[in-house]
Each structure stands twice: as C-alpha cells, then as structure tokens.
XYZ file of C-alpha atoms in Angstrom:
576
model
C -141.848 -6.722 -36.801
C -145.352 -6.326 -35.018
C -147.940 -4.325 -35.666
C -147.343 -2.502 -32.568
C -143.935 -2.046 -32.906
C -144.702 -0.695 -36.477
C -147.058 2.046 -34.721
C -144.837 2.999 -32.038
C -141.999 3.572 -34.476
C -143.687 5.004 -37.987
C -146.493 7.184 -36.617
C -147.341 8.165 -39.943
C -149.274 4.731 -40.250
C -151.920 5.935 -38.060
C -153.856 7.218 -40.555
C -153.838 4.219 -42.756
C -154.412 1.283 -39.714
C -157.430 1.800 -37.867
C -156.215 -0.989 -35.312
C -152.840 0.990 -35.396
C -154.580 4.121 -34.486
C -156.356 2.715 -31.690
C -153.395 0.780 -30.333
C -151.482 4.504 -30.316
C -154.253 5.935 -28.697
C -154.028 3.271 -25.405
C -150.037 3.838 -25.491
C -150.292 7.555 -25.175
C -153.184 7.499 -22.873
C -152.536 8.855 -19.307
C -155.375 8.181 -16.826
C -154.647 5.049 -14.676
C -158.610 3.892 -15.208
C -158.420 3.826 -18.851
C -154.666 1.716 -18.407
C -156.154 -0.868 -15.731
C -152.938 0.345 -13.935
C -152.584 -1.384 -10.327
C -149.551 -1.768 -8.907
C -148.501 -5.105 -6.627
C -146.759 -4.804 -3.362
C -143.081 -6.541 -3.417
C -144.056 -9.553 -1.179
C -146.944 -10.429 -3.224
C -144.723 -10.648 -6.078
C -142.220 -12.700 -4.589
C -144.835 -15.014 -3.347
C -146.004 -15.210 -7.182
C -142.861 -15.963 -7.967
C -141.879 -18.517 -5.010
C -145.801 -20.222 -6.309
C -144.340 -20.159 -9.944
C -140.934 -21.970 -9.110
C -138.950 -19.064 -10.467
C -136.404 -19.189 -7.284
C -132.845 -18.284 -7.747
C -131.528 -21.681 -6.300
C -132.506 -22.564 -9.925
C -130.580 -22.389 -12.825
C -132.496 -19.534 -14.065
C -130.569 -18.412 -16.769
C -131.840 -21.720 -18.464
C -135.351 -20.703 -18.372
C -137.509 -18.592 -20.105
C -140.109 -15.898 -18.200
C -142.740 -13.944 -19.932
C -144.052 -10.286 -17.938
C -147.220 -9.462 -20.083
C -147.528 -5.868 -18.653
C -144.689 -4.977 -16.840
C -146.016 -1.732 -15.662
C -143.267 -0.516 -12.979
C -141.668 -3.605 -13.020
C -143.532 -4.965 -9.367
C -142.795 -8.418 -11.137
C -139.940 -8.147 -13.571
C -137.866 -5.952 -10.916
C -137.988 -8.820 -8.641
C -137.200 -11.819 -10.854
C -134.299 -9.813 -12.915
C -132.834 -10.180 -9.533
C -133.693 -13.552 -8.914
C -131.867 -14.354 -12.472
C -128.736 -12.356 -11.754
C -128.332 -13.924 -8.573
C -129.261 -17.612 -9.869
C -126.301 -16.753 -13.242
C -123.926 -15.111 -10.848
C -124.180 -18.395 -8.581
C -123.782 -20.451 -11.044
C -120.249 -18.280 -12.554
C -121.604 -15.690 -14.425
C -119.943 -17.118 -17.278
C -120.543 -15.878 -20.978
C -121.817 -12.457 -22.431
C -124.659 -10.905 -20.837
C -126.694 -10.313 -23.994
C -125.946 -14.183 -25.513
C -126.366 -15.618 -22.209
C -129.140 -14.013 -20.775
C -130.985 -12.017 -23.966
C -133.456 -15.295 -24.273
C -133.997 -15.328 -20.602
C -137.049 -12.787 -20.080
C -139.384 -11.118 -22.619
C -141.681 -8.433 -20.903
C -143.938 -6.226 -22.628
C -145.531 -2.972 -21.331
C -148.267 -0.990 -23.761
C -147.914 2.462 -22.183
C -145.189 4.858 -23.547
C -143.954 6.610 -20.510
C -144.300 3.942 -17.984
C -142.016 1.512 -20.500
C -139.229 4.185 -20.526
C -139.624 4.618 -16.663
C -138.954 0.920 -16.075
C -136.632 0.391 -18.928
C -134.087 2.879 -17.216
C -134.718 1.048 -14.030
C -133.986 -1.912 -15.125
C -130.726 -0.851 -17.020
C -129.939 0.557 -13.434
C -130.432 -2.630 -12.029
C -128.242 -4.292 -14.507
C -124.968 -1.795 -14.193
C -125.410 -1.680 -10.662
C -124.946 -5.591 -10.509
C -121.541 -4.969 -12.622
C -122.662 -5.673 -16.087
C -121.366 -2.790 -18.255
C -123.197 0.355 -19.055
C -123.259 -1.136 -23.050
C -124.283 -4.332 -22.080
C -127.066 -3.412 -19.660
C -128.541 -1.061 -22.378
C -128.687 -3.532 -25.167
C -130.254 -6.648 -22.444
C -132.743 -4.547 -21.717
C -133.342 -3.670 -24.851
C -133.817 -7.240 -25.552
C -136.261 -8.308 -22.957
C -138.350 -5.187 -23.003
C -140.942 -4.704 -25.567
C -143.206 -1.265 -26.115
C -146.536 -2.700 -27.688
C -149.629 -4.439 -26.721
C -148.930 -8.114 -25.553
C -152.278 -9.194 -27.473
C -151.124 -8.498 -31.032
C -147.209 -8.574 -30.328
C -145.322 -11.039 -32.216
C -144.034 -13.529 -29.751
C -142.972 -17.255 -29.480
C -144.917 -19.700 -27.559
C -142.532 -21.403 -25.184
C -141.800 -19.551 -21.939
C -141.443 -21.840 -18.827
C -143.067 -19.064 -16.348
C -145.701 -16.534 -16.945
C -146.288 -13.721 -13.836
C -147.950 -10.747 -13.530
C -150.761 -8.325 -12.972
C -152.699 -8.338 -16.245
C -154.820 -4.762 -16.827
C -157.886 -4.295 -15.277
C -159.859 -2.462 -18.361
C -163.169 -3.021 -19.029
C -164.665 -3.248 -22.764
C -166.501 0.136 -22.748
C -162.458 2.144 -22.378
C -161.336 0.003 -25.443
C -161.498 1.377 -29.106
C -164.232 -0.724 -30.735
C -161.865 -1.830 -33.423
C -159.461 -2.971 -31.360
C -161.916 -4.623 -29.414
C -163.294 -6.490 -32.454
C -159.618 -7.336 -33.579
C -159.123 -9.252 -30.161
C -162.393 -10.881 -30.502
C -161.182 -12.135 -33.897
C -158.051 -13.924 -31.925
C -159.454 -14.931 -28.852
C -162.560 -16.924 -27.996
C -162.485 -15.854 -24.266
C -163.233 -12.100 -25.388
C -166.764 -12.992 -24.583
C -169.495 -11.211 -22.972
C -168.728 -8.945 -20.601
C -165.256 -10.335 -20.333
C -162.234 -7.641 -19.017
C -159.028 -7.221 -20.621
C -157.516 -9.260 -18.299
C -159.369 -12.220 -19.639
C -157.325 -12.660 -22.848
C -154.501 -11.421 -21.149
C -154.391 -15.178 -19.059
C -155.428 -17.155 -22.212
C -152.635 -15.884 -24.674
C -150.284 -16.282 -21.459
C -151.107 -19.492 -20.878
C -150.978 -20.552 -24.799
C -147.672 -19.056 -24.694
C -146.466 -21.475 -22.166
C -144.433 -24.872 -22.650
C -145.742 -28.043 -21.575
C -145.129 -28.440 -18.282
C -144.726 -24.483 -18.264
C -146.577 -22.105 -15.129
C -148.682 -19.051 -14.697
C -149.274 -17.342 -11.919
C -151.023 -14.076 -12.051
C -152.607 -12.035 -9.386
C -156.124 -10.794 -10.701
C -159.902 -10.479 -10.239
C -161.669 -14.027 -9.193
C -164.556 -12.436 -11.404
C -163.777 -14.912 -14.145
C -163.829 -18.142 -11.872
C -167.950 -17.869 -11.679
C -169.200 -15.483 -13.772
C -170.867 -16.040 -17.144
C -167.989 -14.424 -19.733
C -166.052 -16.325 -18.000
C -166.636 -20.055 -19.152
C -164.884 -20.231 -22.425
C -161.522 -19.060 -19.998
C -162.433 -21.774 -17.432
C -163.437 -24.470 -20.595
C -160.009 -23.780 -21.801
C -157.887 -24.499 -18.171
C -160.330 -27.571 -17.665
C -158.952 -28.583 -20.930
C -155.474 -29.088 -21.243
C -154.347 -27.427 -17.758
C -154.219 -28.055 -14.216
C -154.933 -25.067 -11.154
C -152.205 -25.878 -9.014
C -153.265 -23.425 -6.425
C -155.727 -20.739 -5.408
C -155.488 -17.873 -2.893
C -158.287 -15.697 -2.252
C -156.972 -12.826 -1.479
C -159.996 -10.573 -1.763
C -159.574 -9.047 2.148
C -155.936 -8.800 1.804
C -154.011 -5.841 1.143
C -152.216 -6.925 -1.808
C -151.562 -3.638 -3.856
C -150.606 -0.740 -3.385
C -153.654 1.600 -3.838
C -157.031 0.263 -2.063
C -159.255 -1.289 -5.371
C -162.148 -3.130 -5.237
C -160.756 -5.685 -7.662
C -161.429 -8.693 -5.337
C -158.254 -10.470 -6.751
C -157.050 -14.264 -6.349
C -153.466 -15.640 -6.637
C -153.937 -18.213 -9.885
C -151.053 -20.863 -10.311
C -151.887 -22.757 -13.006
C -149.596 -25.317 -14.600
C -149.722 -26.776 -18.432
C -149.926 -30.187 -17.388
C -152.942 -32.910 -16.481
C -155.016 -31.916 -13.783
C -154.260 -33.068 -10.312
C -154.793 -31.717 -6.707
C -155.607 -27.998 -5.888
C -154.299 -26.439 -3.047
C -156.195 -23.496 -1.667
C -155.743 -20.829 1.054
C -157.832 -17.782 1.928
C -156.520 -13.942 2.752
C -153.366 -14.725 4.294
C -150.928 -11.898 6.145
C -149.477 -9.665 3.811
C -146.008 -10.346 5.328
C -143.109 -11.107 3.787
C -142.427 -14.025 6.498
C -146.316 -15.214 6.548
C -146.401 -15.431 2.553
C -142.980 -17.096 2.478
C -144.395 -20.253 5.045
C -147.369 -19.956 3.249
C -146.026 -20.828 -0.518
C -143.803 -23.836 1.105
C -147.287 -25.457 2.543
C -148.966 -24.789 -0.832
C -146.225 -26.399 -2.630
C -146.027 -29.574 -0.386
C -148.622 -31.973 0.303
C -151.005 -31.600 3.272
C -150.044 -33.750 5.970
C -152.351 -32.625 8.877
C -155.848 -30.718 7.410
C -156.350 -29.567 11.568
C -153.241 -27.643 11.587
C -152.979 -26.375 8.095
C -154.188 -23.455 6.795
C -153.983 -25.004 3.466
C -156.550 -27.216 1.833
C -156.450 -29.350 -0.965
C -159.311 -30.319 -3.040
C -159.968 -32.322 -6.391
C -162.102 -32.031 -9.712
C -162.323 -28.073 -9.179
C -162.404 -27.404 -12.752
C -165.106 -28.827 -15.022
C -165.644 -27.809 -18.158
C -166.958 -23.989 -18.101
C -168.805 -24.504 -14.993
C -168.156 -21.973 -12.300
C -165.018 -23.492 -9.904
C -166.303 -24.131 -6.499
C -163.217 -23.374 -4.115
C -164.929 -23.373 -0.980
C -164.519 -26.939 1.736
C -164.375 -29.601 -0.384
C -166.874 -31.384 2.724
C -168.942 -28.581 1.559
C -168.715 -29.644 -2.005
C -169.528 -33.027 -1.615
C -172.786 -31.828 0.224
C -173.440 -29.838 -2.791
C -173.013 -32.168 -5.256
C -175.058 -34.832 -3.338
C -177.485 -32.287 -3.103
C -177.652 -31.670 -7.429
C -177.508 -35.303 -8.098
C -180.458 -36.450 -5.765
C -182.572 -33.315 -6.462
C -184.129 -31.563 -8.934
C -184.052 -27.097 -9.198
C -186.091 -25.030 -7.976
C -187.537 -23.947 -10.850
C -188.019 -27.806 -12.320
C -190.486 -27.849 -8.533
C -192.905 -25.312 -10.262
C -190.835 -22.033 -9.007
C -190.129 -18.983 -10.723
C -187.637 -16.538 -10.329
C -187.977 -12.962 -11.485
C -186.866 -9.633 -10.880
C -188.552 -6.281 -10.013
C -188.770 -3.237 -12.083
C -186.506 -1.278 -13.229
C -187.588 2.052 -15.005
C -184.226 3.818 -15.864
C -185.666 7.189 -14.329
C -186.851 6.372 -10.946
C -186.913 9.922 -9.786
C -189.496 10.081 -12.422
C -191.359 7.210 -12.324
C -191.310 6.340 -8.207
C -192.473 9.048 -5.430
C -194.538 8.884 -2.456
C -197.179 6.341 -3.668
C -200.004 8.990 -2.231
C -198.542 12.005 -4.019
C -198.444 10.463 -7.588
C -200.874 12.533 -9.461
C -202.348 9.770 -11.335
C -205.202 7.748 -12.307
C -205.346 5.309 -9.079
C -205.415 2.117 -11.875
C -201.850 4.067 -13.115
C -199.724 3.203 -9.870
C -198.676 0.373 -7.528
C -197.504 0.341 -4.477
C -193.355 -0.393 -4.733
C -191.480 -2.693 -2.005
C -187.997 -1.674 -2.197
C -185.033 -2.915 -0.437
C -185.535 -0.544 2.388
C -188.453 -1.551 3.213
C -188.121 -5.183 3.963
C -184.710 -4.466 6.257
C -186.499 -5.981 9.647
C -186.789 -9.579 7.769
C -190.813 -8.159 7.049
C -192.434 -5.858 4.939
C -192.324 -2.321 6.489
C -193.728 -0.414 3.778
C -192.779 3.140 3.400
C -194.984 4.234 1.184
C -193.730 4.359 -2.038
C -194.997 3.591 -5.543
C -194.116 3.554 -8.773
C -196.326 5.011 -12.506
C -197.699 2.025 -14.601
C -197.622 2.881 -17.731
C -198.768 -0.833 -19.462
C -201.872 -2.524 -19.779
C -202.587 -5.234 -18.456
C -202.249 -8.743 -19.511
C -200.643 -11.438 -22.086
C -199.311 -9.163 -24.808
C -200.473 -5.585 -23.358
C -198.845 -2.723 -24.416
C -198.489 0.542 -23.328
C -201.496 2.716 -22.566
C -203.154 5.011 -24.548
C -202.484 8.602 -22.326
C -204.945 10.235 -24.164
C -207.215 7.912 -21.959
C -205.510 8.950 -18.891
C -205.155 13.178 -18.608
C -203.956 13.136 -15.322
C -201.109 10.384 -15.977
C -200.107 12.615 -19.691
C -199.942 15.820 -17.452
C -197.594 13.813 -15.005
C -195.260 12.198 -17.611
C -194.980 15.559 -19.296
C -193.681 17.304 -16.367
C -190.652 14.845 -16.310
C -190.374 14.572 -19.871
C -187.059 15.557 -20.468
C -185.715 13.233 -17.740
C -187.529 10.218 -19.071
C -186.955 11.060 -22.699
C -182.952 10.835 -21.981
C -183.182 7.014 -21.070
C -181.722 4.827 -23.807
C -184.968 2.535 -23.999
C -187.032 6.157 -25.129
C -184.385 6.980 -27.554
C -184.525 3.375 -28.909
C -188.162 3.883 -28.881
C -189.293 7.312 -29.358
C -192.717 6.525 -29.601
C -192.866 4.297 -26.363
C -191.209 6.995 -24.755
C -192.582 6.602 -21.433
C -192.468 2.877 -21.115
C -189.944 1.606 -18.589
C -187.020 -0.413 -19.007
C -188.777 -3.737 -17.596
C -192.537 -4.184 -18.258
C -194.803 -3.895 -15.578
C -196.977 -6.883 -15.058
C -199.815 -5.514 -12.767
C -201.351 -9.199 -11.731
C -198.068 -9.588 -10.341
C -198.442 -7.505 -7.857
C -201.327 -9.948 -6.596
C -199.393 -12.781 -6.308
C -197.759 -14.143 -2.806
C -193.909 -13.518 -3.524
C -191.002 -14.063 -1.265
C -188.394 -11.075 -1.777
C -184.697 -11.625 -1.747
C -182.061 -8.618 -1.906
C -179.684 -8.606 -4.534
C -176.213 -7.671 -2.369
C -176.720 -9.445 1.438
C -174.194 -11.071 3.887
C -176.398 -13.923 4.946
C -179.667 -15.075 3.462
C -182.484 -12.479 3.638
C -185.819 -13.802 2.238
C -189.156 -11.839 3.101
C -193.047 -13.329 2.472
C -195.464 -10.720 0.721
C -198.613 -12.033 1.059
C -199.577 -9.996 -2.419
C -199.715 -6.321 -1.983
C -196.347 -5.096 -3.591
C -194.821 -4.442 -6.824
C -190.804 -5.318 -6.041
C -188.453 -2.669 -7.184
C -185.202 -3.795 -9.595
C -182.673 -4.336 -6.495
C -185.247 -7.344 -5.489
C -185.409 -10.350 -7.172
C -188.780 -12.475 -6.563
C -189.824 -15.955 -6.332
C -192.872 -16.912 -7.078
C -194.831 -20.760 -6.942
C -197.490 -22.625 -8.131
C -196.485 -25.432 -5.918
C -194.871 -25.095 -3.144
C -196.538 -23.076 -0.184
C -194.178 -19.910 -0.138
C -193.801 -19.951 3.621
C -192.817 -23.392 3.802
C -190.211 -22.473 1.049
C -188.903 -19.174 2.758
C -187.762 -21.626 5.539
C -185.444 -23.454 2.522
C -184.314 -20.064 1.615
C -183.355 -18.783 4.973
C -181.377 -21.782 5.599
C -177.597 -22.612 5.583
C -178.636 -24.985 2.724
C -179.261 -22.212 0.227
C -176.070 -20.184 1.308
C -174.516 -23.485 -0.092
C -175.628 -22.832 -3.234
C -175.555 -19.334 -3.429
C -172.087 -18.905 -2.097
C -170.807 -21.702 -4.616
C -171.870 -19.936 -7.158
C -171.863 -16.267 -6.717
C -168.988 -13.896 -7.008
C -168.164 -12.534 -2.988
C -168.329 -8.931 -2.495
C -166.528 -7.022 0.268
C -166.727 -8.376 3.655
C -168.140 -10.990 2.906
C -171.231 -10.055 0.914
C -173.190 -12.062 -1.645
C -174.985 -11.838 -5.343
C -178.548 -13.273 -4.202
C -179.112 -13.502 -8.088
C -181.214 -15.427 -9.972
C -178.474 -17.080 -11.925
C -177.422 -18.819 -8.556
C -181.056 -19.080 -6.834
C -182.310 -21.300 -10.126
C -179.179 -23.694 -9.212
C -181.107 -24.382 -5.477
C -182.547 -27.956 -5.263
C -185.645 -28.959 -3.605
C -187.604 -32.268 -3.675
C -191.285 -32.114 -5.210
C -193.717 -30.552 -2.820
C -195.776 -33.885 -2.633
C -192.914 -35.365 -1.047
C -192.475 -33.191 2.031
C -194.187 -35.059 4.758
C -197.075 -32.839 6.075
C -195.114 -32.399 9.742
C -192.453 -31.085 8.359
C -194.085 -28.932 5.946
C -195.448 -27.302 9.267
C -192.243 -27.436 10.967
C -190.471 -25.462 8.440
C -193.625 -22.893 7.911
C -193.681 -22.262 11.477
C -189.841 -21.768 11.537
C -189.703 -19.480 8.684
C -192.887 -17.302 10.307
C -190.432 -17.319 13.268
C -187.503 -15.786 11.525
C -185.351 -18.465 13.251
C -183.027 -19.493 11.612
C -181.216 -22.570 13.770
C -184.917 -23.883 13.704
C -185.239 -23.253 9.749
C -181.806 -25.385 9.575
C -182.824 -28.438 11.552
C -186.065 -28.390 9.343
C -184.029 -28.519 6.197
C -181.670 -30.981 7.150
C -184.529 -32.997 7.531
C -185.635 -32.417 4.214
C -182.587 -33.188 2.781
C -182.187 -35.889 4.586
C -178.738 -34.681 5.357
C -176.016 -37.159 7.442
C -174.427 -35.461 10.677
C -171.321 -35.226 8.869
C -173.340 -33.372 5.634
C -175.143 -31.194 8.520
C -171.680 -30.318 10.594
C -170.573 -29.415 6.991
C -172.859 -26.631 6.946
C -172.456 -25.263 10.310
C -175.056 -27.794 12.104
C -175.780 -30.386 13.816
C -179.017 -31.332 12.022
C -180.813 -32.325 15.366
C-alpha cells in the first residue's frame, strides 16, 4: 500500500509522518490556486487523445492508459468511452473487472473532487450496461485517491494524458517539497509541480509508449527547466508541438500560456508543429490527422515539421525551422555580445520604491544622495522623455563602497526615518538590520555616467533607447553598456529583426505576443568584433538607429551579417 493511501485511510498517522501530514493537508485543501485546478474543454481532450493514438478503432482494451490527475475527469471521461466503445466493438467478451481492471489507472489527490468523478464514472459504466456491482468495483480499480508523485505504481502504461497541476513551490509544504526533490532531479529551481508531474509520467511509460499533456510551455526555455528537457533529449522523441497560448483551451480564462506536448519513448525523429489552432471540434479533428501524417505541401499546410529541436537542456527553438537555420548560422560564425566587450546589466531595484523614488526635485536630500531615475515610462517615444523622477543613494561610491555613514548626511537620516517602517519591512533590512536602508541592488553612481542603451523588460517588438549618460535605469530596464562598440551603431543591431531572432528563440512569449527582453536571451545575441565593421556601414547603421527606422536598421544588419536573400526573406526582409 502507498504512503498516500496509508494517509487517506488511517488518519491517525498524521501525527507520526510529517510527509503524511502534508500530503493530507493538499487532499483536504479547497481553494482551486493552492490545487493548480484547471479544467480542459472536451475537444481539447479528444484532440490529446486523437495526438496520443488512444482511438477506439483500436483494440483498447489491450492497452494500458495512465490519468495522473484526473480532476473532473476532462480526460478520463472521454477515453473510458473510447475503451467501452473499442471492447464493445470488439464483443464485449469476458468480465468487466478481469477484462478491463488493467486497462486505466488514474489518480486524483483531492478528496472531494475524487468522489465527484468516481460516481461519474460508475455512472458512465452502468449506463453503458455493465452492472451496478461491476461498475462499482472497475472503478474502484482504476481510480486512485493519493498523490501521483509518491503513489505506488508500475511503469508500463502505453498512453499518458492529462492536465498536470499548475502549483507553484511557495503553496507546497516544505517537506513534501524536499521529499519530491529527493525523487526527482527535475524539481529544480523554480520548477512547478507540473514539472515532475511529466517526468514520472513519462518514466512510467513503455518503450514505444506516448504522452501527451496539455500544460505551460514555461519549461521548454526557461532555466528550471533543463534537467526536464536533458531528460526528453535523452531517451525520447517530441512527436509534436502545438502552441496553444492564444487559444481558448480551458474552461476558465488563465494565463498559463499552455502547449499540446506529444512526446513518444522512442529515438528522436521529426517534429511536427502547429500554432493556436480553432478550438473546434471539426478544426482540431483535421488538425491531429495533418500532425500525424507527413507534410506533403509546406504552402498549404498549416503544419510544419522540423528536426534536432531537442538538444540536450538547451531551450527548444520551435519557431520556422528557415528561421533556425539563420540562427544557428548566426552562433556558429559569431561570437556574443558580451565576448565583443558588451555588458548587460539591470537597473535598480530598491524593494520600497514609494520610499526610495519621488519627484527627483522634491527628495529632501543631500544633492550627492540622489540620481535622476529613467524608468520605463519615460523612454515610451523610442527617446528619453524624462519625467522627473529620482531615486535616494544610499552607497558610496566606488570598487567595494558600502553604505554611507547618515550621520554624515542629516538631511538624508531625517528622510529615511520618515519612511522607516516601510523600508524596515523589506526582506533585505530584516536580513540586514544594520544595513537597513540599503536597497535590494547596489547603486553604482559612475554608472549613471556612462552612455547606456535601455531595453524594456516585457515589449512586443524590439525597443532599445540611447542615453547619452544622464540616468540611473530603474529595475524594469535592463542596460547595455560597451567598451567597444559605439552604442549607436549597436542600437541599430538591437532594433533589428536580427535580435528578435534571438530574443524570440529564446524567451518565453507573453500574451499577445509579448516578449522577455532579458538578459539571459540578450547575452545569446551575436555580433562580429567592432574592428571588423567596415567604417560605411558603421555610419549606415548609426544613422539608421538615430533615425528610429527600422526597415533601414534591417538592411544595415543584413549587411553585417552578411546574410543570403533567402537568410534575409527568413526574417521578414529582403536585405537590399
């Protein structure tokens, strides 16, 4: 028996298991946040299902399907159908429980919502003439009340589907939490529930065995993601990917930004790809046909098929595979930005901004005690518009400063006791009591000095602004700074279609479209040494970027990259 059946069934336990106890706690617990509960709408589970192979013109009853959290049964509902229909096709013959007990093993941690779909699915089974008995003890059989991570369960399902939870690591008991670490290596990071949800499913499969789950693409590019990815690269293959991250696949509206996942325990092969398709039973019918066959015409198809997606724990790159191949070209023939003599950094953040940032002339400071903030706001024009804001200084200045002495500054004391309370409340004071009024990132005042180009964090397209050295950038702008390259030569790089290449590879999409200007994907930008731009060009792409014209700051950097037509009409020019 598992240790969560143990805890569902002999309470008294609790007080002697601390993993017990917490598992108790999640099974009893109410709020759909702290469950990860989202439901799926019916034809996005039968396209799951159509993706997995689990079709009832299969002899189903041979088979063996795995529900990791059934929830209200958006997946199991469906494919107990499925498997009646395939058994009664193929004579119904034997007794329900011997026949079809080792059929379908679904488990579901929360208490109520496992009796709520338990008597559905015993519904389900009398009403498709299997007696009351009968239908009572196969449900029984496939339905399990526990947590799927620490359940005892054998390893040899042929399909795995579902929704796995959507519960981040700060709603989960820390000794559970540690208990999962000590099982799985993709509990890493940041990573969701959901994360070791997909790698015990997919250990759980046979060879040749499929997944396909509907969840958030966070894990595809993201950093506590890689030991998940390192594991598929490994000994699976993704069969096929379907953003559906402006599709209306559940029921409620979340910002989960999910993907359809079919992934197959087999060697790696082809990976067929389509993006936000109709949520239609009809449309996502056609659509899983095309994604199971080959592609025949790429112009007509809204299908596309690309190779060597997976790589180790490198973030997949699912975007057009011409696109790819530009990229690639582009990291093989040229070195980062950062190997060119850039730097990438971000601005402040102080934890207490309503403390430490107000109107830059109304900070009753010391003059030497504040700096004059650029904030996202301010640069929305593609310029600096400053709108007068800056924020309190509260470091020296200098290679291994610290903080300043405020008994040398009365009218900066005076002003940091006001808001006291406020700034005293940050974790970084209570880490720190004596440092109290430090802020979280260090203020660097020679910074502020230094020609910068500004990028926003969250943008749709590329939005890169020069500061000639007048601003310290707030934490929602990241920074890049040179000692090589002339900055407004480089802001015409930046602007470009080039660098939404990289960025877009790389970063995690936001609604409509957005991006994560980040520095974890602007370090991955490649540019040649600055002693290799010819001297025209270096003036063709300053002038373009002082322009804000973009179509002119394209042709400039095809140049530079020496891009092909083809490599140029794969980024959305022509590279004239």
């Amino acid at each position: 028996m598992s240790l969560v059946s143990i805890a569902l069934k002999q309470p008294s336990l609790l007080d002697q298991c601390p993993v017990t106890a917490a598992v108790e706690q999640l099974a009893s617990t109410g709020g759909i946040e702290e469950r990860g509960a989202v439901n799926t709408r019916r034809e996005v589970a039968d396209f799951i299902l159509d993706l997995s192979g689990y079709t009832a013109n299969k002899p189903l009853h041979t088979l063996r399907l795995l529900e990791p959290s059934f929830g209200d049964g958006d997946f199991l509902v469906p494919a107990v159908e499925r498997l009646l229909q395939a058994w009664q096709s193929a004579g119904a013959e034997g007794e329900p429980l011997v026949t079809l007990g080792p059929c379908i093993r679904a488990v579901e941690l929360h208490r109520h919502t496992y009796e709520r779909t338990f008597a559905a699915i015993a519904r389900l089974l009398t009403n498709s003439s299997i007696p009351a008995s009968a239908a009572l003890a196969l449900a029984d059989h496939w339905l399990l009340c526990g947590d799927f991570l620490l359940a005892d369960l054998p390893d040899n399902f042929d399909v795995v589907v579902g929704n796995p939870p959507y519960v981040r690591q700060e709603l989960i008991p820390p000794v559970l939490l540690a208990e999962y670490r000590s099982r799985y290596n993709t509990v890493y990071d940041r990573a969701d529930l959901y994360i070791p949800f997909i790698e015990r499913s997919l250990r759980a499969l046979k060879t040749g065995g499929v997944l396909g789950f509907i969840c958030a693409d966070r894990w595809m590019k993201n950093r506590y993601g890689g030991p998940l990815r390192a594991m598929v690269a490994k000994d699976f293959h993704l069969r096929v990917f379907v953003d559906m991250s402006n599709a209306t696949a559940f029921h409620s509206d979340v910002i989960a930004y999910p993907a359809v996942t079919i992934i197959g325990r087999e060697k790696a092969g082809v990976t067929r790809t389509a993006n936000n398709p109709e949520i239609s039973a009809g449309a996502l019918s056609h659509l899983a046909s095309e994604l199971l066959a080959p592609v025949t015409d790429p112009a007509t198809s809204s299908v596309r098929e690309m190779v060597s997606v997976t790589a180790g724990a490198e973030p997949w790159i699912l975007d057009s595979s011409d696109q790819m191949a530009v990229l690639r070209r582009l990291e093989r023939d040229f070195p980062t930005l950062e190997e060119v003599g850039c730097k990438v950094g971000i601005g402040v953040a102080t934890g207490a901004d309503k403390a430490f940032i107000g109107r830059y002339d109304e900070l009753d400071v010391e003059d030497d005690r504040k700096l004059p903030l650029v904030m996202t706001r301010d640069i929305q024009s593609g310029r600096v518009i400053w709108r007068g804001f800056g924020v309190i200084n509260p470091f020296k200045d200098g290679p291994g400063s610290g903080l300043v002495d405020l008994a040398d500054y009365p009218r900066l004391q005076r002003y940091l006791e006001v808001h006291k309370d406020a700034i005293c409340r940050r974790h970084v004071a209570q880490k720190a009591p004596a440092n109290w009024y430090r802020t979280i990132d260090r203020i660097t005042e020679s910074l502020i000095h230094e020609p910068k180009l500004l990028i926003p964090d969250i943008k749709g397209e590329a939005q890169i602004v020069y500061d000639e050295g007048k601003f310290y950038p707030h934490h929602n702008l990241y920074f890049v700074t040179s000692t090589t390259w002339d900055l407004q030569t480089l802001q015409a790089v930046l602007l470009s279609s080039a660098t939404r290449l990289f960025v877009a590879s790389y970063s995690t999409k936001m609604r409509g479209g957005f991006l994560r200007f980040q520095a974890q994907y602007l370090r991955r930008i490649r540019l040649p040494q600055w002693e290799q731009v010819p001297a025209g060009l270096r003036e063709e792409l300053r002038t373009a970027a002082q322009a804000l014209d973009i179509a002119a700051c394209n042709r400039a950097v095809f140049k530079l990259y020496g891009l092909t037509p083809a490599e140029a009409a794969a980024l959305g020019g022509n590279g004239e």
